[in-house]
Structure formats: C-alpha cells, structure tokens
Short mmCIF file of C-alpha atoms and ligand atoms in Angstrom, two decimals:
data_model
loop_
_atom_site.label_atom_id
_atom_site.label_comp_id
_atom_site.label_asym_id
_atom_site.label_seq_id
_atom_site.Cartn_x
_atom_site.Cartn_y
_atom_site.Cartn_z
CA MET A 1 0.25 0.41 0.19
CA ASP A 2 1.42 3.30 -0.87
CA ILE A 3 1.26 6.21 1.61
CA LYS A 4 1.46 9.58 0.79
CA ALA A 5 3.45 12.75 2.02
CA ASP A 6 3.85 16.51 2.66
CA LEU A 7 7.40 15.96 2.98
CA LEU A 8 9.64 12.60 2.22
CA VAL A 9 12.87 12.80 4.62
CA VAL A 10 14.92 10.57 3.28
CA GLY A 11 18.00 10.11 6.07
CA GLY A 12 17.39 10.29 10.28
CA GLY A 13 20.49 12.33 11.48
CA MET A 14 20.97 15.52 12.86
CA ALA A 15 20.13 16.74 9.80
CA GLY A 16 16.90 14.27 8.32
CA LEU A 17 15.36 15.05 11.52
CA VAL A 18 15.98 18.81 11.76
CA ALA A 19 14.24 19.11 8.71
CA GLY A 20 11.19 16.81 9.18
CA MET A 21 10.55 18.60 12.70
CA VAL A 22 10.29 21.81 10.93
CA GLY A 23 8.58 20.67 8.39
CA ALA A 24 5.77 19.22 10.63
CA GLU A 25 6.25 22.28 12.79
CA ALA A 26 4.55 23.80 9.78
CA GLY A 27 1.93 21.22 10.07
CA LEU A 28 2.98 19.04 6.81
CA LYS A 29 2.90 15.14 6.97
CA VAL A 30 6.03 14.20 7.73
CA VAL A 31 7.74 10.76 7.60
CA VAL A 32 11.40 10.66 7.94
CA LEU A 33 12.97 7.14 6.80
CA ARG A 34 15.86 6.20 8.84
CA LYS A 35 17.70 2.83 7.45
CA GLY A 36 20.29 2.60 9.90
CA GLN A 37 22.71 4.55 12.36
CA GLY A 38 24.94 7.26 10.20
CA ALA A 39 27.02 9.39 11.85
CA THR A 40 25.06 11.49 14.63
CA ALA A 41 24.30 8.65 16.36
CA ILE A 42 28.53 7.36 17.17
CA SER A 43 29.54 11.46 16.79
CA SER A 44 31.13 12.31 20.74
CA GLY A 45 27.59 14.49 20.97
CA ALA A 46 28.97 17.80 21.18
CA VAL A 47 27.85 20.06 18.68
CA ASP A 48 30.63 22.02 16.45
CA ILE A 49 29.47 24.94 14.77
CA MET A 50 32.88 25.96 13.44
CA SER A 51 35.98 25.91 15.16
CA TYR A 52 38.76 26.14 12.66
CA LEU A 53 39.78 27.34 9.51
CA PRO A 54 41.20 23.78 7.35
CA GLY A 55 44.41 24.36 8.14
CA ALA A 56 44.58 26.54 11.19
CA ASN A 57 46.11 24.66 13.93
CA VAL A 58 44.05 28.13 16.39
CA PRO A 59 41.36 27.49 17.28
CA PHE A 60 38.52 30.79 16.10
CA ALA A 61 37.81 32.76 19.68
CA ASN A 62 34.15 31.79 19.02
CA ALA A 63 31.51 30.33 16.41
CA ILE A 64 30.76 33.90 15.67
CA GLU A 65 34.36 34.75 14.16
CA GLY A 66 34.28 31.43 12.69
CA LEU A 67 31.37 32.00 10.22
CA ASN A 68 32.55 35.10 9.08
CA ALA A 69 35.50 34.16 8.10
CA VAL A 70 33.93 31.76 6.78
CA SER A 71 31.58 34.12 4.92
CA GLU A 72 34.09 36.17 3.20
CA ILE A 73 36.77 33.72 2.32
CA TYR A 74 33.97 30.34 0.89
CA PRO A 75 31.47 31.67 -0.16
CA LEU A 76 29.73 28.50 -1.17
CA HIS A 77 29.88 27.05 2.18
CA PRO A 78 27.13 25.15 3.27
CA TYR A 79 26.66 28.13 6.15
CA SER A 80 28.01 31.54 3.41
CA VAL A 81 24.15 30.39 1.44
CA LEU A 82 22.76 31.09 4.31
CA GLY A 83 23.57 34.27 3.79
CA TYR A 84 22.66 35.16 0.17
CA SER A 85 19.92 37.62 -0.20
CA ASP A 86 17.69 37.28 -3.29
CA GLY A 87 18.91 34.12 -4.29
CA GLY A 88 23.00 34.63 -4.52
CA LEU A 89 26.28 36.46 -4.07
CA PRO A 90 27.83 38.47 -2.17
CA VAL A 91 27.52 36.61 0.89
CA ASP A 92 25.94 38.51 4.33
CA PRO A 93 27.84 37.51 6.68
CA GLU A 94 25.14 39.69 9.20
CA ARG A 95 22.56 37.16 8.14
CA VAL A 96 24.63 33.74 8.14
CA VAL A 97 25.76 34.49 12.06
CA ALA A 98 21.60 35.73 13.19
CA ARG A 99 20.44 32.49 10.65
CA VAL A 100 22.76 30.02 12.65
CA SER A 101 21.68 31.30 16.18
CA GLU A 102 17.96 31.11 15.24
CA ALA A 103 18.51 27.59 14.38
CA VAL A 104 20.41 27.21 17.59
CA ASP A 105 17.89 28.44 19.81
CA TRP A 106 15.69 26.49 18.15
CA ILE A 107 17.00 22.84 18.59
CA LYS A 108 17.96 23.95 22.04
CA GLY A 109 14.22 24.84 22.89
CA LYS A 110 13.82 21.25 21.07
CA LEU A 111 16.11 19.46 23.49
CA ASN A 112 15.57 21.16 26.47
CA GLY A 113 14.03 18.75 29.29
CA SER A 114 16.06 15.81 27.96
CA PRO A 115 18.64 13.86 29.03
CA SER A 116 20.36 15.78 25.49
CA ALA A 117 19.75 19.55 26.43
CA LEU A 118 22.19 21.20 25.19
CA VAL A 119 24.76 24.17 26.45
CA GLY A 120 26.32 26.84 24.74
CA ASP A 121 25.95 29.67 22.24
CA LEU A 122 28.10 31.03 19.48
CA GLY A 123 29.38 33.77 21.75
CA ARG A 124 31.49 31.33 23.29
CA THR A 125 34.21 28.32 22.79
CA ILE A 126 33.61 25.49 25.55
CA GLN A 127 36.99 23.73 26.03
CA ALA A 128 35.07 20.50 26.37
CA VAL A 129 37.90 17.73 28.54
CA THR A 130 39.00 14.65 26.09
CA LEU A 131 39.04 10.95 27.31
CA LEU A 132 42.93 12.24 26.56
CA GLY A 133 42.71 14.69 28.98
CA SER A 134 42.89 16.89 26.38
CA SER A 135 40.35 20.61 25.46
CA LYS A 136 38.50 20.52 21.96
CA PRO A 137 37.05 23.41 21.23
CA THR A 138 33.35 23.34 20.34
CA SER A 139 30.21 25.57 20.84
CA LEU A 140 27.20 23.44 22.51
CA VAL A 141 27.80 20.17 24.70
CA GLN A 142 25.42 18.03 26.83
CA GLY A 143 24.53 19.61 29.84
CA THR A 144 25.89 16.43 31.45
CA MET A 145 29.48 17.75 29.84
CA PHE A 146 29.58 20.60 30.76
CA VAL A 147 32.24 21.45 33.89
CA GLU A 148 29.85 24.51 35.55
CA GLY A 149 32.82 26.82 37.43
CA SER A 150 35.73 25.35 35.56
CA ASP A 151 36.23 29.05 34.23
CA ASP A 152 38.49 29.38 37.58
CA TRP A 153 39.45 26.09 38.59
CA HIS A 154 42.60 27.34 40.66
CA ASP A 155 42.83 26.03 43.76
CA SER A 156 40.41 23.44 42.79
CA ILE A 157 40.61 19.46 43.29
CA VAL A 158 40.11 17.57 39.98
CA LEU A 159 39.31 13.63 40.42
CA PHE A 160 39.52 11.69 37.43
CA VAL A 161 36.76 8.04 37.79
CA GLY A 162 37.73 5.02 35.68
CA PHE A 163 36.25 1.68 35.61
CA ARG A 164 37.86 -2.10 36.29
CA GLY A 165 37.68 -4.06 32.83
CA PHE A 166 36.88 -0.76 31.25
CA PRO A 167 39.11 -0.35 28.96
CA ASP A 168 38.55 2.56 27.02
CA CYS A 169 39.45 4.67 29.84
CA ASN A 170 43.04 4.98 31.94
CA SER A 171 42.16 7.39 34.47
CA SER A 172 45.24 7.80 35.67
CA ILE A 173 46.64 8.72 31.86
CA THR A 174 44.08 11.09 31.45
CA ALA A 175 44.62 12.74 34.46
CA LYS A 176 48.46 13.38 33.62
CA ASN A 177 47.58 14.71 29.99
CA PHE A 178 45.38 16.91 31.77
CA LEU A 179 47.37 18.70 34.03
CA ALA A 180 50.06 18.69 31.22
CA SER A 181 48.21 19.73 28.52
CA ARG A 182 47.97 23.16 31.16
CA LEU A 183 50.40 25.28 30.17
CA PRO A 184 51.69 27.44 33.59
CA GLY A 185 49.27 30.45 34.85
CA GLU A 186 46.62 29.31 32.48
CA ASN A 187 43.31 27.88 34.28
CA ARG A 188 44.57 24.91 36.28
CA PRO A 189 43.82 23.08 38.68
CA ARG A 190 45.72 22.70 42.08
CA ARG A 191 45.97 18.73 42.04
CA VAL A 192 44.58 16.05 40.22
CA ALA A 193 44.02 12.66 41.04
CA ASN A 194 42.54 9.19 39.77
CA CYS A 195 40.11 6.52 40.73
CA THR A 196 39.25 3.09 39.84
CA LEU A 197 36.02 2.11 40.39
CA ASP A 198 34.92 -1.47 40.85
CA VAL A 199 30.99 -1.53 38.95
CA LEU A 200 30.33 -4.73 36.65
CA PRO A 201 27.41 -4.10 35.04
CA PHE A 202 28.20 -8.15 34.29
CA GLY A 203 30.04 -9.19 37.68
CA GLN A 204 33.03 -9.45 36.26
CA PRO A 205 35.74 -7.11 35.27
CA HIS A 206 37.00 -8.00 31.67
CA ASN A 207 36.11 -5.92 28.71
CA ILE A 208 32.93 -3.73 30.10
CA TYR A 209 31.32 -1.26 26.96
CA SER A 210 30.64 2.42 27.76
CA PHE A 211 26.77 1.27 26.30
CA ASP A 212 27.12 -1.48 28.89
CA ILE A 213 28.08 1.04 31.93
CA ALA A 214 25.93 3.69 31.18
CA ARG A 215 22.73 1.09 30.79
CA TYR A 216 23.67 0.36 34.47
CA MET A 217 23.63 3.92 36.04
CA ASP A 218 20.13 3.74 34.42
CA ARG A 219 18.99 1.81 36.12
CA GLU A 220 18.68 2.36 40.41
CA GLU A 221 20.54 -0.39 41.76
CA GLY A 222 23.65 0.47 39.38
CA PHE A 223 23.51 4.42 40.34
CA ALA A 224 23.34 3.35 44.05
CA GLU A 225 26.17 0.50 44.06
CA LEU A 226 28.30 3.77 41.71
CA ALA A 227 27.94 6.20 44.55
CA LYS A 228 28.56 4.11 47.42
CA THR A 229 31.85 3.55 45.47
CA LEU A 230 32.58 6.82 44.45
CA LYS A 231 32.10 8.49 48.19
CA ASP A 232 35.45 7.10 49.52
CA HIS A 233 37.62 8.14 46.56
CA VAL A 234 35.45 12.05 46.70
CA ARG A 235 36.29 12.47 50.11
CA SER A 236 40.08 10.92 50.49
CA THR A 237 41.09 13.50 47.87
CA GLY A 238 38.64 16.49 48.19
CA ALA A 239 37.64 16.45 44.85
CA ASP A 240 35.55 19.70 44.06
CA PHE A 241 35.40 18.42 40.59
CA ILE A 242 34.64 14.93 39.02
CA ALA A 243 34.81 13.90 35.30
CA PHE A 244 33.28 10.47 34.07
CA PRO A 245 34.41 8.82 30.70
CA PRO A 246 30.57 9.92 29.17
CA VAL A 247 28.79 6.73 31.05
CA LEU A 248 26.29 8.67 33.16
CA GLY A 249 23.10 6.85 31.51
CA LEU A 250 20.95 7.18 28.28
CA ARG A 251 18.00 7.97 29.63
CA ARG A 252 18.43 8.87 33.34
CA ALA A 253 22.51 10.87 32.73
CA ARG A 254 21.08 14.22 33.74
CA ALA A 255 19.22 13.38 36.52
CA ASN A 256 21.81 10.94 37.50
CA LYS A 257 24.45 14.64 37.14
CA PHE A 258 22.64 16.35 39.02
CA GLU A 259 22.33 13.49 42.07
CA LEU A 260 25.98 12.97 41.80
CA GLU A 261 26.69 16.18 42.67
CA ASP A 262 24.38 16.45 45.71
CA LYS A 263 25.25 13.45 47.42
CA MET A 264 29.50 13.96 46.97
CA GLY A 265 29.79 17.70 47.33
CA ALA A 266 31.21 18.01 44.05
CA LYS A 267 30.69 19.02 40.25
CA VAL A 268 29.93 16.74 38.52
CA PHE A 269 30.97 16.06 34.31
CA GLU A 270 31.94 14.00 31.23
CA LEU A 271 34.32 13.89 29.20
CA LEU A 272 34.13 13.57 25.45
CA ALA A 273 34.77 10.29 24.10
CA PHE A 274 35.94 8.51 20.89
CA PRO A 275 33.46 6.70 18.37
CA PRO A 276 30.91 5.59 19.07
CA SER A 277 29.76 7.47 22.07
CA VAL A 278 26.90 7.06 24.72
CA PRO A 279 26.45 10.96 24.05
CA GLY A 280 25.96 10.68 20.78
CA LEU A 281 23.36 7.42 20.63
CA ARG A 282 21.75 9.89 23.18
CA LEU A 283 21.53 12.86 20.93
CA GLN A 284 20.34 10.57 17.65
CA ASN A 285 17.44 9.14 20.56
CA ALA A 286 16.91 12.87 22.11
CA LEU A 287 16.38 14.31 18.29
CA GLU A 288 14.13 11.13 17.47
CA SER A 289 11.75 11.84 20.34
CA ALA A 290 11.46 15.40 19.45
CA LEU A 291 10.47 14.24 15.85
CA SER A 292 7.02 12.54 17.12
CA THR A 293 6.25 15.11 20.30
CA ASP A 294 6.34 17.12 16.69
CA GLY A 295 3.92 14.52 15.15
CA GLY A 296 6.52 13.22 12.69
CA ARG A 297 6.25 9.67 11.40
CA LEU A 298 10.00 8.27 11.73
CA LEU A 299 10.21 4.76 10.19
CA ILE A 300 13.33 2.90 11.63
CA GLY A 301 15.21 0.30 9.20
CA HIS A 302 13.41 1.47 6.15
CA GLU A 303 15.46 1.65 2.91
CA ALA A 304 14.46 4.62 0.30
CA VAL A 305 16.02 2.59 -2.59
CA SER A 306 14.43 4.31 -5.88
CA PHE A 307 12.46 6.80 -7.10
CA GLU A 308 11.06 7.76 -10.16
CA LYS A 309 10.77 12.09 -11.51
CA LYS A 310 8.20 13.04 -14.23
CA GLU A 311 8.64 16.74 -16.15
CA GLY A 312 11.50 17.76 -13.04
CA HIS A 313 9.14 16.19 -9.80
CA ILE A 314 10.21 13.33 -7.88
CA ASP A 315 6.17 11.98 -7.03
CA SER A 316 7.21 8.32 -5.63
CA VAL A 317 9.99 7.11 -4.10
CA ALA A 318 10.00 3.16 -3.31
CA VAL A 319 11.28 1.62 0.43
CA LYS A 320 12.43 -1.02 1.36
CA THR A 321 11.49 -3.51 4.24
CA PRO A 322 13.25 -6.75 5.22
CA GLN A 323 9.15 -7.49 4.90
CA ARG A 324 8.71 -5.66 2.25
CA THR A 325 8.58 -2.80 -0.43
CA PHE A 326 6.23 -0.09 -0.91
CA ASN A 327 5.91 3.45 -2.23
CA ILE A 328 5.58 7.05 -0.91
CA ILE A 329 4.41 9.64 -2.86
CA PRO A 330 5.46 13.13 -1.62
CA ALA A 331 4.50 16.78 -2.35
CA ALA A 332 8.47 17.48 -0.97
CA VAL A 333 11.63 15.44 -0.47
CA VAL A 334 14.47 16.33 1.51
CA LEU A 335 18.04 14.09 1.21
CA ALA A 336 19.48 13.65 3.98
CA SER A 337 21.44 10.59 3.64
CA GLY A 338 24.80 11.28 5.23
CA LYS A 339 28.24 11.09 3.29
CA PHE A 340 30.81 7.72 4.71
CA ILE A 341 28.76 6.25 6.99
CA GLY A 342 24.96 7.60 7.36
CA GLY A 343 25.22 6.02 3.45
CA GLY A 344 24.39 8.81 1.09
CA ILE A 345 27.15 8.65 -0.87
CA LYS A 346 29.64 5.62 -1.30
CA GLY A 347 33.25 5.47 -3.15
CA ASP A 348 35.12 2.28 -4.56
CA GLU A 349 37.48 2.13 -7.18
CA SER A 350 34.99 3.11 -9.68
CA GLY A 351 35.04 6.39 -8.23
CA PHE A 352 31.93 8.39 -5.74
CA VAL A 353 27.82 7.72 -6.70
CA GLU A 354 25.38 9.15 -4.68
CA THR A 355 23.05 6.65 -3.27
CA LEU A 356 19.57 7.10 -4.29
CA VAL A 357 19.27 9.54 -6.99
CA LYS A 358 22.72 8.70 -8.51
CA LEU A 359 23.53 12.61 -8.09
CA PRO A 360 26.86 13.93 -9.72
CA VAL A 361 29.27 13.72 -6.75
CA VAL A 362 32.01 17.02 -6.81
CA ASP A 363 34.59 17.84 -4.13
CA VAL A 364 34.80 20.68 -2.32
CA GLU A 365 36.30 23.20 -4.78
CA SER A 366 32.49 22.21 -6.82
CA TYR A 367 35.12 20.12 -9.32
CA GLN A 368 33.46 17.46 -10.65
CA THR A 369 34.42 13.63 -9.04
CA ALA A 370 34.19 12.15 -11.95
CA GLY A 371 35.12 8.68 -11.74
CA ALA A 372 38.22 9.86 -9.94
CA ARG A 373 39.62 7.26 -6.90
CA PRO A 374 38.53 8.02 -3.77
CA GLN A 375 42.31 7.77 -2.65
CA ARG A 376 43.03 10.61 -4.90
CA TYR A 377 41.40 12.50 -1.79
CA THR A 378 43.44 11.60 0.73
CA ASN A 379 46.31 12.94 2.72
CA ILE A 380 49.60 11.54 3.05
CA LEU A 381 49.13 12.45 7.09
CA ALA A 382 46.69 10.92 8.74
CA LEU A 383 45.96 13.76 11.36
CA SER A 384 46.51 16.79 9.83
CA PRO A 385 45.03 20.65 9.99
CA GLU A 386 44.13 20.48 6.35
CA GLY A 387 42.28 17.23 7.12
CA HIS A 388 41.34 15.11 4.09
CA SER A 389 39.70 16.41 1.18
CA LEU A 390 37.74 12.67 1.04
CA PHE A 391 35.34 14.39 3.18
CA GLY A 392 34.25 17.48 1.72
CA VAL A 393 33.16 15.38 -1.21
CA GLY A 394 28.93 15.77 -1.80
CA VAL A 395 26.17 16.70 -4.20
CA ALA A 396 26.23 20.44 -5.53
CA PHE A 397 23.20 22.43 -4.35
CA ASP A 398 22.05 26.01 -5.08
CA SER A 399 20.88 28.97 -2.83
CA MET A 400 17.90 26.67 -1.97
CA PHE A 401 19.44 23.89 -0.79
CA ARG A 402 18.04 22.29 -4.34
CA PRO A 403 20.48 19.16 -5.28
CA THR A 404 21.90 20.63 -8.87
CA GLY A 405 23.48 18.61 -11.82
CA THR A 406 26.54 18.56 -13.96
CA ASP A 407 24.71 21.98 -15.68
CA GLY A 408 24.24 23.37 -12.54
CA GLN A 409 20.73 23.39 -11.92
CA PRO A 410 18.75 21.29 -10.06
CA VAL A 411 17.63 18.12 -10.85
CA ALA A 412 14.33 18.55 -9.06
CA ASP A 413 11.92 21.40 -8.15
CA ASN A 414 10.66 19.37 -5.33
CA VAL A 415 13.83 17.76 -3.80
CA PHE A 416 16.16 19.60 -1.07
CA ALA A 417 19.48 17.98 0.74
CA ALA A 418 20.93 19.14 4.07
CA GLY A 419 24.03 17.73 6.06
CA SER A 420 26.68 15.84 5.71
CA ILE A 421 25.44 14.43 1.69
CA LEU A 422 26.17 18.00 0.88
CA SER A 423 29.75 19.31 -0.73
CA ARG A 424 31.53 22.42 -0.27
CA TYR A 425 32.85 22.12 3.74
CA ASN A 426 35.04 19.50 5.16
CA TYR A 427 33.57 18.78 8.27
CA SER A 428 36.75 17.21 9.63
CA ALA A 429 39.00 19.90 9.36
CA GLU A 430 36.74 22.51 10.38
CA LYS A 431 35.13 21.10 13.14
CA SER A 432 31.69 21.65 11.81
CA GLY A 433 29.98 18.90 11.12
CA LEU A 434 26.62 18.29 13.33
CA GLY A 435 26.60 22.32 13.45
CA VAL A 436 25.83 22.37 9.25
CA ALA A 437 23.90 18.98 10.01
CA LEU A 438 21.30 21.32 12.74
CA ALA A 439 21.56 24.71 9.77
CA THR A 440 21.07 23.11 6.66
CA GLY A 441 18.52 20.21 8.01
CA TYR A 442 16.74 23.70 9.30
CA ALA A 443 16.51 25.83 6.13
CA ALA A 444 15.97 22.82 4.02
CA GLY A 445 13.34 21.90 5.98
CA ALA A 446 11.81 25.35 5.82
CA ASN A 447 12.35 25.62 1.61
CA ALA A 448 10.50 22.53 1.40
CA ALA A 449 7.68 23.64 3.48
CA ASP A 450 7.55 26.43 1.01
CA TYR A 451 7.22 24.75 -1.43
CA VAL A 452 4.46 22.46 -0.56
CA LYS A 453 2.55 25.84 0.59
CA GLY A 454 3.28 26.92 -2.40
CA ALA A 455 5.61 29.74 -1.63
CA LEU A 456 8.24 28.74 -3.76
CA PRO A 457 8.67 28.00 -7.55
C1 LIG B 501 33.50 9.83 13.72
C2 LIG B 501 33.03 10.52 13.71
C3 LIG B 501 32.74 11.45 15.02
C4 LIG B 501 32.17 13.31 14.59
N1 LIG B 501 31.87 13.82 16.01
C5 LIG B 501 31.70 15.32 16.06
C6 LIG B 501 31.13 16.09 16.74
O1 LIG B 501 31.99 15.30 17.92
N2 LIG B 501 30.50 16.97 16.69
C7 LIG B 501 30.50 17.36 15.69
O2 LIG B 501 29.74 18.32 15.29
N3 LIG B 501 30.20 16.48 14.42
C8 LIG B 501 31.05 15.07 14.55
N4 LIG B 501 30.97 14.75 13.38
C9 LIG B 501 30.36 15.22 12.60
C10 LIG B 501 28.43 14.53 12.63
O3 LIG B 501 28.84 13.39 13.49
C11 LIG B 501 28.16 14.90 10.87
O4 LIG B 501 28.88 15.74 9.92
C12 LIG B 501 26.80 15.04 11.28
O5 LIG B 501 26.48 14.01 12.37
C13 LIG B 501 26.17 14.60 9.95
O6 LIG B 501 25.40 14.56 9.64
P1 LIG B 501 23.86 13.70 9.16
O7 LIG B 501 22.13 13.74 9.74
O8 LIG B 501 24.08 14.87 7.47
O9 LIG B 501 23.76 12.63 8.62
P2 LIG B 501 23.69 11.26 9.26
O10 LIG B 501 24.31 11.37 10.66
O11 LIG B 501 25.07 10.04 8.89
O12 LIG B 501 22.75 10.48 9.03
C14 LIG B 501 22.21 9.72 7.97
C15 LIG B 501 21.18 9.38 8.10
O13 LIG B 501 20.59 8.54 6.24
C16 LIG B 501 20.29 6.73 6.62
N5 LIG B 501 20.38 6.08 5.07
C17 LIG B 501 21.13 6.96 4.57
N6 LIG B 501 20.74 6.60 3.18
C18 LIG B 501 19.91 6.55 3.71
C19 LIG B 501 18.10 5.96 2.43
N7 LIG B 501 18.50 5.35 1.13
N8 LIG B 501 17.35 5.35 3.03
C20 LIG B 501 16.35 5.70 4.16
N9 LIG B 501 17.88 6.04 4.89
C21 LIG B 501 19.15 6.71 4.78
C22 LIG B 501 21.19 6.75 7.36
O14 LIG B 501 20.90 5.62 8.45
C23 LIG B 501 21.78 7.72 8.76
O15 LIG B 501 20.20 7.54 9.09
C24 LIG B 501 31.38 12.73 13.88
C25 LIG B 501 31.74 11.55 12.96
C26 LIG B 501 31.99 10.94 12.94
C27 LIG B 501 32.15 10.28 11.63
#
C-alpha cells in the first residue's frame, strides 16, 4: 500500500530529523526514513559549529568569528549560502550568524529537558575535556558534559574516574595528560587525582563497554552501587570536580549528574569520548523523540531504494524493509542521507556515487569527481590540520539547497538536501559537522515547507 506524505525525509541523523521537525512544525505530514544509524549516533554528542579554518592550528575565538571568516573566504560554503539575499551572492555575514543562531536557539528549545539538553551559544567556545585529557573547542555540549565553574578552577582538585575492566579510559593517564596539556599560569587546578571503580554490570571486570555502564547507570541499583563506591574516593581526595568517561546513562544521565553532585558535594561532568559514544546515541534518541512529539513519523529500518521522476519532479520513492517494499508519494523530499557512514555517498575503485538519486558527486571546490578514486582525496598524513579532502565531497546545491546536476541546475524542483551529503565544506578539518547538519537541515526543511505551501517555485 502506498503512503502519501507532504514531506519525505530520506535520512534520520541530525540533518534529516531537524528538517522533519521543521516540516512538522509548519503543519506538514512528515515521514522520515532511517535505514540504520549514521554519523550523528556515533559522534561525541557535542555540536561543533565552526572551530577551525582548514589548515589552521589555532581555533577561532568563537563560532561567530568562524562564521564571519567562512562568509568572507568560502562564499559557496553551506553556511555562506544561508547569507545569500535574493537567491545569490554576495554573502551577508550578519545574516549567516543570525540564521545559524536561530537554528541553535531552536534546537536548544527542542532538546530542553531531554537527557541531551544542550548548553552553549555562538559567542563562546567551550573547551570540552576529552578522554585523553586534552581539550576540544566546541560550541554546544550536552549539560552532562558542561563543567560548571571551570572558568576558574585554580585552587581546586579534579578527580578522574575510571572503571575496572573498561579499557576505553585509563583515568591515571587522563589525569596526567590533563595537567600536562595546561600551560603554567593557564587556568589549571591545584591538583588532579584518579580512581578506578569496581562497578561491574555483569559481575566480571572484563571488556566492559561504555554502553554497558550507561545502561547499568540507568538502573537504580547500578547508580546506588556507583555512588557508594565513589564516595570514599571523593572523601579521601577532597575533590571539587569529578570527571567521568561519558557513561552517566542513556536515559537518566542528567538526573544522575545532579544526584551525584548532591551526594558527593562536588561538580560532576562527562568527558568527550571516541566513537561510538554514549552521548552520540543520547543525542540521536533525543532528536527522534522530539520529532515524534512534533507529530513526525519515523520509519526505522526503512531504506529508500529508488524513485520515479516526472517532469522535473520526484513523485514516488520506493522504500524497502526486510518484510516488504512499498512506495511513498511525497510532495517534497529532503535528502539527508549523510556521507560515507550514513550511506548517502559511497566510494570505491570506480569513483564516488550518491546512492539514491545518483546525483553527480563534486569535491570541496565544486569540481566533478567523475570516476576519480577516493584515494586521490586523502592526505599522506593521517592527522593534519588540513584533514582529508575526501570529507568534503558530496552533492552540489543551489541557494535553496536543491541538489544540482552537472549543468548546475536543480535535478528536481521538489528535492532539497541537507547535512553531510552536501559538498563544499570539510567538517572534519573545520570541526563543523553537527553544526552544518543542524543549520542546513533547518533551512532545507523550511524551504521544503515553503515549496509544499506554494511559496517557492
Ligand atoms: C566518528 C565521527 C565523530 C564525529 N564527531 C563529531 C562531533 O563531536 N561534533 C560534531 O559536530 N560533528 C561530529 N562529527 C560529524 C557529524 O557527526 C556529522 O557531520 C553529522 O552527524 C552528519 O549528520 P547527517 O544527518 O548529515 O548524517 P548522518 O547522521 O550520517 O545520518 C544519515 C542518515 O541517513 C540514513 N540513510 C542513508 N541512506 C538512506 C536511505 N537510502 N534510506 C533511508 N535512510 C538512509 C542513515 O541510516 C542515517 O540515519 C563526527 C563524525 C564522525 C564520523
């Protein structure tokens, strides 16, 4: 049986769920397809807006400075497109900042009260502490990762917590690196300490996974066990701050943080982790709940596999599940299927391909990749400030975020694109991934809603 929808969103990561919510808020009947998990669910769960100019070692003072620089230097960047007036250049930097800021305020409102409630704004860089003890500049962190009072932690004691049998975090190394990476005279605590807790979700101290501890912490007895074990370490070290790997819970993380602060008499925060991380999945879950609160329908395990196009208009998309195949008849489509992890773009020996509409794939400077092998877009250094231009390939798009073909024209009047499927920015070098997904999902969702309501040609 076919399903009719005003807005069909292909992809259920940050970009697709945001576009879906914007459509639902505008009164559209929205269906979002998510075939599996993408980059959003495995990210650190902190939202980077624009931390670095590619190639730079020093981060921007804050995201506003970053957005202004992008508007000046990269007029085709997805953020810059938000600053076009009357459909084209020049870029108005103030408009870019205003539109990103609107999207940030909106998502903070949407996630308020959820386990992933976000803290931060464009005017301030948050130095989130990582599992390695280093700092990562970002713009929005989940409340559980926010270190309240860390602007001045001179004279304080920070206790780093590890878990026996949990190999991702060696609290002794984290503590040492944390101190070593702070310059003398910089805002650094008086002392660091570390401890290893015996909290055993399965009764055995072997190969414990972050999600195991988080699920254990969602249960009352798990939390009580941890609080009991931790108390002695806090007392003996006199800790003012307690740094946890990000395992405070999937559902109860916020409540656990506040309850621990109350019980321990110290500020508690989670460190930023490597993928896949509990806060990434927490963010994914919170976005999905927000979509359903707005009345959007999310179909998990549903893959868009082909489409029919008539007179420059996509009027049917075939959807496959393990049990059946059916069609969705959409008025408008937002393509937010991600890049290599989400599956929106694939690359092999024969070149890159956009997997659903078969759109041409271009590089970060808008040149057609036309059969070039992905290896051509990698840097000899695995980790360098320039990053790999591989992460900048994607689909080209116009000022309305409609994907375009080799002739530069939109491939269909009712299709819009958002998130990491877009070309012309390199999220890994810029540290802008979830920020671009948010801002472009917000814009593409609004453009699609305008289109459905006849306000856009
Ligand atoms: C390891 C890692 C860590 C990162 N850490 C950070 C970070 O700390 N901060 C930050 O800001 N950014 C981070 N990023 C970047 C950021 O996660 C991504 O840029 C962002 O999540 C992209 O969101 P998206 O919605 O465009 O794509 P995704 O989140 O990848 O979502 C794509 C979705 O499309 C679905 N899909 C694909 N094809 C189909 C189809 N045919 N039918 C149905 N569904 C389909 C996928 O299942 C998936 O749900 C990280 C990226 C990676 C890879």
